[in-house]
Coordinates of C-alpha atoms and ligand atoms in Angstrom, one line a residue:
M1 CA -52.5 1.5 -18.8
T2 CA -50.1 1.8 -15.9
L3 CA -46.4 1.4 -16.9
T4 CA -44.2 -0.8 -14.7
V5 CA -41.0 1.2 -14.2
S6 CA -38.1 -0.3 -12.3
R7 CA -35.2 1.8 -11.2
G8 CA -31.5 1.1 -11.0
L9 CA -28.1 2.6 -11.6
G10 CA -27.7 3.5 -15.3
I11 CA -24.3 3.2 -17.0
G12 CA -23.9 5.7 -19.9
R13 CA -26.8 7.5 -21.6
G14 CA -28.0 5.0 -24.2
V15 CA -31.6 3.9 -24.8
A16 CA -33.0 0.7 -26.3
V17 CA -36.3 -1.2 -26.7
G18 CA -36.7 -4.9 -27.2
P19 CA -37.9 -8.2 -25.8
V20 CA -36.5 -9.6 -22.6
A21 CA -34.2 -12.6 -22.7
I22 CA -33.2 -14.1 -19.4
M23 CA -29.9 -15.7 -18.8
R24 CA -30.2 -19.5 -18.0
P25 CA -29.8 -20.0 -14.3
A26 CA -26.7 -21.6 -12.8
P27 CA -26.9 -25.3 -11.8
V28 CA -27.0 -26.0 -8.0
P29 CA -25.6 -29.1 -6.3
P30 CA -28.4 -31.7 -6.2
A31 CA -30.2 -32.1 -2.8
G32 CA -29.2 -35.2 -0.9
E33 CA -26.1 -35.8 -3.1
A34 CA -24.1 -38.8 -1.7
P35 CA -20.4 -38.9 -1.2
A36 CA -18.5 -40.5 -4.1
E37 CA -17.9 -44.2 -3.9
M38 CA -14.4 -43.8 -5.3
P39 CA -13.2 -40.5 -3.9
E40 CA -9.9 -40.5 -5.8
A41 CA -11.7 -40.9 -9.1
A42 CA -14.2 -38.2 -8.2
A43 CA -11.4 -35.8 -7.2
R44 CA -9.8 -36.4 -10.6
E45 CA -13.1 -35.8 -12.4
A46 CA -13.6 -32.5 -10.5
T47 CA -10.0 -31.4 -11.3
A48 CA -10.6 -32.3 -15.0
A49 CA -13.8 -30.2 -15.0
F50 CA -11.9 -27.2 -13.7
V51 CA -9.1 -27.6 -16.2
A52 CA -11.7 -28.0 -19.1
V53 CA -13.4 -24.8 -18.0
A54 CA -10.1 -22.9 -17.8
D55 CA -9.2 -24.2 -21.3
D56 CA -12.6 -23.1 -22.7
L57 CA -12.2 -19.6 -21.1
R58 CA -8.7 -19.3 -22.6
R59 CA -10.1 -20.2 -26.0
R60 CA -12.7 -17.5 -25.7
C61 CA -10.1 -15.1 -24.5
A62 CA -8.1 -15.7 -27.6
T63 CA -11.0 -14.7 -29.8
S64 CA -12.0 -11.6 -27.7
S65 CA -10.3 -8.3 -27.2
G66 CA -10.0 -5.4 -24.8
A67 CA -11.4 -5.5 -21.3
L68 CA -13.4 -8.7 -22.1
A69 CA -10.3 -10.6 -23.1
D70 CA -8.5 -9.3 -19.9
V71 CA -11.2 -10.5 -17.6
L72 CA -11.6 -13.8 -19.4
G73 CA -7.9 -14.5 -19.0
A74 CA -8.0 -13.6 -15.4
T75 CA -11.1 -15.8 -14.9
A76 CA -9.2 -18.7 -16.6
L77 CA -6.4 -18.2 -14.0
M78 CA -9.0 -18.5 -11.2
A79 CA -10.3 -21.7 -12.6
E80 CA -6.9 -23.4 -12.3
D81 CA -5.8 -21.9 -9.1
A82 CA -3.7 -24.6 -7.4
A83 CA -5.0 -23.7 -3.9
L84 CA -8.6 -23.9 -5.0
L85 CA -8.1 -27.3 -6.8
D86 CA -6.3 -28.7 -3.7
D87 CA -9.1 -27.6 -1.5
V88 CA -11.7 -29.3 -3.7
E89 CA -9.7 -32.5 -3.8
R90 CA -9.2 -32.4 0.0
R91 CA -12.9 -32.0 0.6
I92 CA -13.8 -34.9 -1.7
L93 CA -11.2 -37.2 -0.2
V94 CA -12.5 -36.6 3.3
G95 CA -16.0 -37.6 2.2
A96 CA -17.8 -34.5 0.9
P97 CA -20.1 -35.2 -2.1
T98 CA -18.4 -33.9 -5.3
C99 CA -20.7 -31.0 -6.3
S100 CA -20.9 -29.8 -2.7
A101 CA -17.1 -29.9 -2.4
V102 CA -16.8 -27.7 -5.5
D103 CA -19.5 -25.4 -4.2
E104 CA -18.0 -25.0 -0.8
A105 CA -14.4 -24.6 -1.9
V106 CA -15.4 -21.9 -4.4
E107 CA -17.6 -20.1 -1.8
A108 CA -14.7 -20.2 0.7
V109 CA -12.5 -18.3 -1.8
G110 CA -15.4 -16.0 -2.6
A111 CA -15.8 -15.1 1.1
V112 CA -12.2 -14.0 1.2
F113 CA -12.7 -11.8 -1.9
S114 CA -15.9 -10.3 -0.4
S115 CA -14.2 -9.4 2.8
A116 CA -11.4 -7.7 0.9
G117 CA -14.1 -5.4 -0.5
G118 CA -13.9 -3.2 -3.6
Y119 CA -12.5 -4.5 -6.8
L120 CA -11.9 -8.0 -5.4
A121 CA -15.4 -8.3 -4.1
E122 CA -16.7 -7.5 -7.5
R123 CA -14.7 -10.4 -8.9
V124 CA -16.8 -12.9 -6.9
T125 CA -19.2 -13.1 -9.8
D126 CA -16.4 -14.2 -12.1
L127 CA -15.4 -16.9 -9.5
R128 CA -18.9 -18.1 -9.3
S129 CA -19.2 -18.3 -13.1
V130 CA -16.3 -20.8 -12.9
K131 CA -18.2 -22.9 -10.4
D132 CA -21.4 -22.8 -12.5
R133 CA -19.5 -24.1 -15.5
V134 CA -17.7 -26.8 -13.5
L135 CA -21.0 -28.0 -11.9
A136 CA -22.7 -28.0 -15.4
R137 CA -19.9 -30.3 -16.6
L138 CA -20.1 -32.6 -13.6
L139 CA -23.9 -32.8 -13.8
G140 CA -24.0 -33.2 -17.6
C141 CA -26.4 -30.2 -18.0
P142 CA -26.0 -27.3 -20.4
E143 CA -23.7 -24.4 -19.3
P144 CA -25.6 -21.5 -17.9
G145 CA -26.1 -18.8 -20.6
L146 CA -28.4 -17.7 -23.3
T147 CA -28.8 -18.2 -27.0
L148 CA -30.5 -15.2 -28.7
S149 CA -32.8 -15.9 -31.6
E150 CA -33.6 -12.2 -32.1
P151 CA -32.2 -8.8 -30.9
S152 CA -32.9 -8.7 -27.2
V153 CA -32.5 -7.0 -23.9
V154 CA -30.4 -9.4 -21.9
V155 CA -31.6 -9.7 -18.3
A156 CA -29.6 -11.5 -15.6
V157 CA -28.9 -11.5 -11.9
D158 CA -25.4 -10.5 -12.8
L159 CA -23.3 -11.1 -15.9
S160 CA -19.8 -12.6 -15.7
P161 CA -17.4 -12.0 -18.5
A162 CA -17.7 -15.7 -19.4
D163 CA -21.5 -15.2 -19.7
T164 CA -20.9 -12.1 -21.9
A165 CA -18.4 -13.9 -24.1
A166 CA -20.9 -16.7 -24.8
L167 CA -23.5 -14.1 -26.1
D168 CA -23.9 -13.1 -29.7
L169 CA -23.2 -9.5 -29.0
D170 CA -24.7 -8.3 -32.3
S171 CA -28.1 -9.4 -31.0
V172 CA -27.7 -7.6 -27.6
L173 CA -29.7 -4.4 -27.5
A174 CA -29.1 -3.6 -23.8
I175 CA -28.1 -5.2 -20.5
V176 CA -30.0 -5.1 -17.2
T177 CA -28.9 -6.8 -14.1
E178 CA -30.2 -7.2 -10.5
V179 CA -26.8 -6.7 -8.9
G180 CA -23.4 -5.2 -10.0
G181 CA -21.7 -1.9 -9.2
P182 CA -20.6 1.0 -11.3
T183 CA -17.1 -0.5 -11.5
G184 CA -18.2 -4.1 -11.9
H185 CA -17.5 -6.1 -15.1
T186 CA -21.0 -5.7 -16.4
A187 CA -20.6 -1.9 -16.3
I188 CA -17.1 -2.0 -17.8
I189 CA -18.1 -4.3 -20.6
A190 CA -21.3 -2.5 -21.4
G191 CA -19.3 0.8 -21.5
Q192 CA -16.7 -0.7 -23.8
L193 CA -19.3 -2.0 -26.2
G194 CA -21.4 1.2 -25.9
L195 CA -24.5 -0.8 -24.9
P196 CA -27.2 0.8 -22.8
C197 CA -27.0 -0.7 -19.3
V198 CA -28.8 -0.5 -16.0
V199 CA -27.5 -2.4 -13.0
Q200 CA -29.0 -2.9 -9.5
V201 CA -32.6 -3.4 -10.6
P202 CA -34.1 -5.5 -7.9
G203 CA -36.4 -8.4 -9.2
V204 CA -35.9 -7.7 -12.9
T205 CA -35.3 -11.3 -13.6
T206 CA -38.9 -12.1 -12.7
L207 CA -40.1 -10.3 -15.9
P208 CA -41.6 -12.9 -18.3
V209 CA -39.3 -13.8 -21.2
G210 CA -40.3 -11.8 -24.3
T211 CA -41.8 -8.8 -22.4
T212 CA -41.0 -5.6 -24.3
V213 CA -39.0 -3.3 -22.2
V214 CA -37.5 0.2 -22.7
V215 CA -34.0 0.6 -21.1
D216 CA -33.0 4.2 -20.4
A217 CA -29.5 4.2 -19.0
G218 CA -29.5 8.0 -18.6
A219 CA -32.6 7.8 -16.3
G220 CA -31.5 4.5 -14.8
T221 CA -35.0 3.0 -15.6
V222 CA -36.4 -0.2 -17.2
T223 CA -40.0 0.2 -18.3
A224 CA -42.1 -2.9 -19.1
D225 CA -44.8 -2.9 -21.8
P226 CA -44.0 0.7 -22.7
G227 CA -46.7 1.6 -25.2
A228 CA -46.4 3.2 -28.7
E229 CA -45.5 6.7 -27.5
L230 CA -42.5 5.7 -25.5
V231 CA -41.3 3.3 -28.2
A232 CA -41.5 6.1 -30.7
W233 CA -39.5 8.3 -28.3
V234 CA -36.7 5.6 -28.1
A235 CA -36.6 5.4 -31.9
R236 CA -36.2 9.2 -32.1
R237 CA -33.5 9.2 -29.5
R238 CA -31.5 6.4 -31.3
A239 CA -31.9 8.1 -34.7
A240 CA -30.7 11.4 -33.2
A241 CA -27.7 9.7 -31.5
E242 CA -26.7 8.1 -34.8
A243 CA -26.9 11.3 -36.7
L244 CA -24.8 13.1 -34.0
A245 CA -22.2 10.3 -33.9
G246 CA -21.0 11.3 -37.4
D247 CA -20.0 14.8 -36.4
R248 CA -16.2 15.2 -36.0
A249 CA -16.0 18.9 -35.4
P250 CA -13.7 19.9 -32.6
G251 CA -15.4 20.8 -29.3
A252 CA -16.5 24.4 -29.0
T253 CA -19.3 26.6 -27.8
R254 CA -21.6 28.2 -30.4
D255 CA -19.4 31.4 -30.2
G256 CA -16.2 29.5 -30.9
H257 CA -14.8 29.1 -27.3
R258 CA -12.7 25.9 -27.7
I259 CA -13.1 23.0 -25.2
A260 CA -11.0 19.9 -25.9
L261 CA -13.3 16.9 -26.0
V262 CA -11.1 14.0 -25.1
A263 CA -11.5 10.3 -24.0
N264 CA -11.0 8.1 -21.0
V265 CA -9.3 4.9 -22.0
G266 CA -7.8 1.9 -20.3
T267 CA -6.3 -0.2 -23.0
P268 CA -4.9 0.1 -26.6
E269 CA -8.2 -1.2 -27.9
D270 CA -10.1 1.5 -26.1
A271 CA -7.7 4.0 -27.6
L272 CA -8.4 2.9 -31.1
R273 CA -12.1 3.0 -30.5
A274 CA -11.8 6.5 -28.9
S275 CA -9.9 7.8 -31.9
A276 CA -12.5 6.3 -34.3
A277 CA -15.2 8.1 -32.3
G278 CA -13.6 11.5 -32.9
A279 CA -11.8 12.0 -29.5
E280 CA -9.4 15.0 -29.8
G281 CA -7.0 13.2 -27.4
V282 CA -6.9 11.2 -24.2
G283 CA -7.7 13.1 -21.0
L284 CA -7.4 10.0 -18.8
F285 CA -5.4 6.9 -19.6
R286 CA -6.2 4.6 -16.7
T287 CA -2.9 2.7 -16.6
E288 CA -4.0 0.6 -13.6
V289 CA -6.1 -1.6 -16.0
L290 CA -2.7 -3.2 -17.1
F291 CA -1.8 -3.9 -13.4
L292 CA -5.1 -5.3 -12.1
D293 CA -5.7 -9.1 -12.0
R294 CA -1.9 -9.5 -12.0
R295 CA 0.2 -11.5 -9.5
T296 CA 3.3 -9.5 -10.3
A297 CA 3.9 -6.0 -11.6
P298 CA 4.1 -5.8 -15.4
T299 CA 7.8 -5.3 -16.4
A300 CA 9.0 -1.9 -17.7
R301 CA 9.3 -3.4 -21.2
E302 CA 5.7 -4.7 -21.1
Q303 CA 4.4 -1.4 -19.9
E304 CA 6.3 0.5 -22.5
S305 CA 4.8 -1.6 -25.3
V306 CA 1.3 -1.1 -24.1
Y307 CA 1.8 2.7 -23.6
R308 CA 3.3 3.0 -27.0
K309 CA 0.2 1.4 -28.6
V310 CA -2.0 4.0 -27.0
F311 CA 0.3 6.8 -28.0
D312 CA 0.4 5.5 -31.6
A313 CA -3.4 5.6 -31.7
F314 CA -3.2 9.3 -30.9
A315 CA -0.2 10.5 -32.9
G316 CA -0.3 14.2 -33.2
R317 CA -2.7 14.6 -30.3
K318 CA -2.4 14.9 -26.5
V319 CA -2.5 11.8 -24.2
V320 CA -2.6 12.3 -20.4
V321 CA -1.3 9.2 -18.7
R322 CA -2.4 8.8 -15.1
T323 CA 0.1 7.0 -13.0
L324 CA -1.0 3.9 -11.2
D325 CA -4.1 4.5 -9.1
A326 CA -4.2 1.4 -6.9
G327 CA -5.8 0.7 -3.6
A328 CA -9.4 1.0 -2.2
D329 CA -11.7 0.0 -5.1
K330 CA -8.6 -1.1 -7.2
P331 CA -6.4 -3.4 -5.0
L332 CA -3.3 -4.9 -6.5
A333 CA -2.2 -8.4 -5.6
F334 CA 1.5 -7.3 -5.6
A335 CA 0.9 -4.1 -3.7
Q336 CA -1.3 -5.3 -0.9
Q337 CA -1.4 -3.0 2.1
A338 CA -1.7 -4.2 5.7
T339 CA -5.5 -4.6 6.3
E340 CA -7.0 -1.1 6.3
E341 CA -10.3 -0.4 8.0
N342 CA -11.1 2.3 5.6
P343 CA -9.2 1.6 2.4
A344 CA -10.6 4.6 0.5
L345 CA -8.9 6.8 3.1
G346 CA -5.7 4.7 3.2
V347 CA -2.5 4.2 1.2
R348 CA -4.0 4.5 -2.3
G349 CA -3.3 6.4 -5.5
Y350 CA -0.2 8.6 -5.3
R351 CA 0.3 7.6 -1.6
L352 CA 1.7 4.3 -2.8
V353 CA 5.1 6.0 -3.4
R354 CA 5.5 6.0 0.4
T355 CA 5.6 2.2 0.4
L356 CA 6.5 1.2 -3.2
P357 CA 8.5 4.0 -4.8
E358 CA 10.0 1.7 -7.3
L359 CA 6.6 1.1 -8.9
M360 CA 6.4 4.8 -9.7
A361 CA 10.0 5.0 -11.0
T362 CA 9.5 2.0 -13.3
Q363 CA 6.2 3.4 -14.6
L364 CA 7.5 6.9 -15.3
G365 CA 10.5 5.5 -17.1
A366 CA 8.3 3.3 -19.2
V367 CA 6.0 6.2 -20.1
A368 CA 9.0 8.4 -21.0
R369 CA 10.5 5.7 -23.3
A370 CA 7.2 5.0 -25.0
A371 CA 6.6 8.7 -25.5
E372 CA 10.0 9.1 -27.3
G373 CA 9.4 9.4 -31.0
S374 CA 5.7 8.3 -30.7
G375 CA 4.3 11.4 -32.2
A376 CA 1.8 11.9 -29.4
E377 CA 2.0 14.8 -27.0
V378 CA 2.4 12.9 -23.7
A379 CA 1.6 14.3 -20.3
V380 CA 1.5 12.5 -17.0
M381 CA -0.6 13.1 -13.9
A382 CA -0.8 11.6 -10.5
P383 CA -4.1 10.5 -8.8
M384 CA -5.2 11.3 -5.3
V385 CA -2.8 14.1 -4.6
A386 CA -3.8 16.0 -1.4
T387 CA -0.9 18.4 -0.6
V388 CA 1.5 20.8 -2.3
V389 CA 4.4 18.7 -1.1
E390 CA 3.0 15.7 -3.0
A391 CA 2.5 17.7 -6.1
N392 CA 6.1 19.0 -6.0
D393 CA 7.4 15.5 -5.3
F394 CA 5.5 14.1 -8.3
T395 CA 6.7 16.9 -10.6
A396 CA 10.3 16.2 -9.6
R397 CA 10.0 12.5 -10.2
A398 CA 8.3 13.0 -13.6
R399 CA 10.8 15.6 -14.8
A400 CA 13.7 13.4 -13.6
A401 CA 12.3 10.6 -15.8
G402 CA 12.3 13.1 -18.8
L403 CA 8.6 14.0 -18.9
R404 CA 7.9 17.6 -19.7
T405 CA 4.2 18.1 -19.1
V406 CA 3.1 17.2 -15.5
G407 CA -0.2 17.5 -13.8
V408 CA -2.1 16.2 -10.8
M409 CA -5.7 15.1 -10.3
V410 CA -7.9 17.1 -8.0
E411 CA -10.1 14.5 -6.4
V412 CA -9.9 15.2 -2.7
P413 CA -11.3 18.4 -1.3
A414 CA -7.8 19.3 0.1
A415 CA -6.5 19.6 -3.4
A416 CA -9.3 21.8 -4.6
L417 CA -8.9 24.1 -1.6
Q418 CA -5.2 24.3 -2.3
A419 CA -5.6 24.6 -6.1
E420 CA -3.8 27.9 -6.4
R421 CA -0.7 26.6 -4.8
L422 CA -0.8 23.2 -6.5
L423 CA -0.9 25.0 -9.8
E424 CA 2.5 26.6 -9.0
A425 CA 3.9 23.1 -8.9
V426 CA 2.3 21.6 -12.0
D427 CA 1.4 22.4 -15.6
F428 CA -2.3 21.4 -15.4
V429 CA -4.9 19.9 -13.2
S430 CA -7.7 17.4 -13.9
L431 CA -10.8 17.1 -11.7
G432 CA -11.7 13.5 -10.8
T433 CA -15.3 14.2 -9.9
N434 CA -16.1 10.5 -9.0
D435 CA -13.7 10.6 -6.1
L436 CA -14.2 14.3 -5.4
A437 CA -18.0 13.6 -4.9
Q438 CA -17.1 10.6 -2.7
Y439 CA -14.7 12.6 -0.4
T440 CA -16.7 15.8 -0.4
M441 CA -19.9 14.1 0.5
A442 CA -18.3 11.4 2.7
T443 CA -20.2 8.8 0.7
D444 CA -18.7 5.4 -0.5
R445 CA -18.7 5.5 -4.3
L446 CA -19.1 1.7 -4.4
R447 CA -22.5 1.8 -2.7
G448 CA -25.7 2.6 -4.5
E449 CA -28.0 3.5 -1.6
L450 CA -26.7 7.0 -1.0
G451 CA -26.7 7.9 -4.7
D452 CA -28.4 11.3 -4.0
L453 CA -25.4 12.3 -1.9
L454 CA -22.7 10.7 -4.2
D455 CA -23.7 13.1 -6.9
P456 CA -21.4 15.6 -8.8
W457 CA -24.5 17.9 -9.0
Q458 CA -24.2 18.5 -5.2
P459 CA -23.6 22.2 -4.8
A460 CA -20.6 21.5 -2.5
V461 CA -18.9 19.5 -5.2
L462 CA -19.6 22.2 -7.8
Q463 CA -18.2 24.8 -5.5
L464 CA -14.9 22.9 -5.3
V465 CA -14.9 22.5 -9.1
A466 CA -15.4 26.3 -9.4
A467 CA -12.6 27.1 -6.9
T468 CA -10.2 24.8 -8.9
A469 CA -11.2 26.3 -12.3
S470 CA -10.8 29.9 -11.1
A471 CA -7.4 29.1 -9.7
A472 CA -6.4 27.6 -13.0
R473 CA -7.7 30.6 -14.9
A474 CA -5.7 32.9 -12.7
A475 CA -2.6 30.8 -13.3
G476 CA -3.3 30.6 -17.1
K477 CA -3.1 26.8 -16.9
P478 CA -5.5 24.1 -18.3
V479 CA -8.1 22.5 -16.0
G480 CA -9.9 19.3 -17.2
V481 CA -12.6 17.1 -15.9
C482 CA -12.2 13.4 -16.3
G483 CA -14.8 11.9 -13.9
E484 CA -18.0 10.5 -15.2
S485 CA -19.7 13.9 -14.8
A486 CA -18.0 15.1 -17.9
A487 CA -20.1 12.6 -19.9
D488 CA -23.3 14.3 -18.9
P489 CA -24.1 16.9 -21.6
V490 CA -25.9 19.2 -19.1
M491 CA -23.1 19.0 -16.6
G492 CA -20.7 19.6 -19.5
L493 CA -22.3 23.0 -20.0
V494 CA -22.0 23.8 -16.3
L495 CA -18.4 22.7 -16.2
V496 CA -17.5 24.9 -19.1
G497 CA -19.4 27.8 -17.5
L498 CA -17.3 27.3 -14.4
G499 CA -14.1 27.6 -16.5
V500 CA -13.1 24.0 -17.3
T501 CA -11.0 23.8 -20.5
S502 CA -11.4 20.1 -21.4
L503 CA -13.9 17.3 -20.9
S504 CA -12.7 13.7 -20.9
M505 CA -15.3 10.9 -21.1
A506 CA -16.2 7.4 -22.5
P507 CA -16.0 7.6 -26.3
A508 CA -19.7 6.8 -26.6
A509 CA -20.6 10.1 -24.7
L510 CA -18.6 12.4 -27.0
A511 CA -21.3 13.1 -29.6
A512 CA -24.0 14.3 -27.2
V513 CA -21.6 16.5 -25.3
R514 CA -20.2 18.0 -28.5
F515 CA -23.7 18.8 -29.7
A516 CA -24.8 20.4 -26.4
L517 CA -21.7 22.6 -26.3
R518 CA -22.1 23.7 -29.9
S519 CA -25.7 24.7 -29.2
H520 CA -24.8 27.2 -26.4
S521 CA -22.6 30.3 -26.1
L522 CA -20.0 30.7 -23.4
A523 CA -22.2 33.3 -21.7
Q524 CA -25.1 30.8 -21.7
C525 CA -22.8 28.2 -20.2
R526 CA -21.9 30.7 -17.4
A527 CA -25.6 31.5 -16.8
I528 CA -26.4 27.7 -16.6
A529 CA -23.5 27.2 -14.1
A530 CA -24.6 30.2 -12.0
A531 CA -28.2 28.8 -11.8
T532 CA -26.9 25.8 -9.8
T533 CA -25.2 27.8 -7.0
A534 CA -28.3 28.6 -5.0
A535 CA -29.7 25.0 -5.2
P536 CA -30.1 23.2 -1.9
D537 CA -29.4 19.7 -3.3
A538 CA -28.2 17.7 -6.3
A539 CA -31.6 17.2 -7.9
S540 CA -32.6 20.9 -7.8
S541 CA -29.2 21.9 -8.9
R542 CA -29.5 19.7 -12.1
Q543 CA -33.1 20.9 -12.5
A544 CA -32.0 24.6 -12.4
A545 CA -29.4 23.9 -15.1
L546 CA -31.7 21.9 -17.3
A547 CA -34.3 24.7 -17.3
L548 CA -31.8 26.9 -19.1
V549 CA -30.7 24.3 -21.7
A550 CA -31.8 25.0 -25.3
D551 CA -35.0 23.3 -26.3
D552 CA -33.6 21.5 -29.3
V553 CA -30.8 20.0 -27.2
R554 CA -33.3 18.8 -24.6
H555 CA -35.5 17.3 -27.3
T556 CA -32.7 15.7 -29.4
L557 CA -31.0 14.2 -26.4
G558 CA -34.2 13.3 -24.5
L559 CA -33.1 15.3 -21.4
Ligands
PEP601 C1 -12.4 10.1 -10.6 O1 -12.2 9.8 -9.4 O2 -13.2 10.9 -11.0 C2 -11.5 9.5 -11.7 C3 -11.6 10.0 -12.9 O3 -10.8 8.5 -11.3 P1 -11.3 7.0 -11.0 O4 -12.8 6.9 -11.4 O5 -10.5 6.1 -11.9 O6 -11.0 6.8 -9.6
MG602 MG1 -10.4 8.8 -8.9

């Protein structure tokens, strides 16, 4: 029998098998809808529907936590946005049929979000989920969504947080969507919940409901009607993953070379989950999560209270706080730049101190106060640093705020090439391989179609990692990796072989990386890293590494 395999962009490394359940489609304005006979009453009815949707979202927000609660709260704000409601009312009063007025007003805001690109463009799905719920109320039909009668693989065109909140998550085995990017809400929420997820799978919603599928996030594939052998393979992978998840040993190679296995977190809830998953510390606290979806900057006091919760979750362990990484894929409403043609090359990351130095001063002050007496070993690092002057400048600001351990991220090639001199200015460096791959390979990280270039396995990217690691070794200072590549157990071996001293990843990835590391000596890691240097491209570089990975690691992790 020929298997039907669809390919997409996998999030994480999980696998699952189960029947397909398709999200109920969104209602559309009825064809030939007539203008309301009493426009004022129709406008009031439309406003009431928006308010009811906002109230409902807020109720769900109150019973959710973490990233899901954040996005639900932000979506509720969109549903009662005064400008949007005024526009709907205006359209109805000048004669537009009610549902069309709602549709057109929401799409007009969506067009503005889309043209802003990046993070805002990915919020268009949230905005449309508001419209779908408003239309369902106005048309008297059920809200779009899905009631699961058995554990299922949820398949949708895209999943909004509101869709996700309406699901019984205990019955969700995996998530597959037709659209959505690696930084979209589907990916964020699936990552937070540790669910296998594949996005950008064209046509997947045409699978008949109930079809058995295997979802393999590591391979980025969805296989329909898989057959007994593949189903048994999934069962073995899941059993092995569960067995490994209980291991809490500190990260080390087989011959005892210590590598700190630490976590990437964005919220206090993430920190608690990461600690429970055995993270030895936090290698990347993405503080911008607190700033996104906000109209004004969070106050120093609010920041301090959030930072303190993360530090408390890691008392006695190290937490690396990354200062605000805004711009490009993470635009902030209160720190908007003049329109930039290439925002990824613009005023983003650390460069924001040029235009908004007070944001940095407030944040460093809040981190220092939260660190006092918290018990955690707090360090700070700046994103997107490109020059020695910037590194010195950041160190001076951080020390002035009372912070002792200061580092910078190496995520642009300029920083990797200057690593030796940067390390004179700071106590440690951390490689952000997501952006390092984007800037080294000149490939937009938000687009899927050039995935072969936007790949940390590209020899040029690995060469910059090697240069940074050898500069750190010469300086006797730590060098971590906190990009997604650290979560790949094979890449983890390469990174250690190149001289990296800590690996920071989503908590769900820790167990597999710990196991791979423990199964190889440092000399083997070095040989695996060396095997990649002669490769002509990313695929053969990974292949060359994989060929030297121990058999039981390959079998247990399904590599
Ligand atoms: C990176 O670029 O690798 C990184 C860790 O930062 P972010 O993904 O938040 O840009
Ligand atoms: Mg980055």
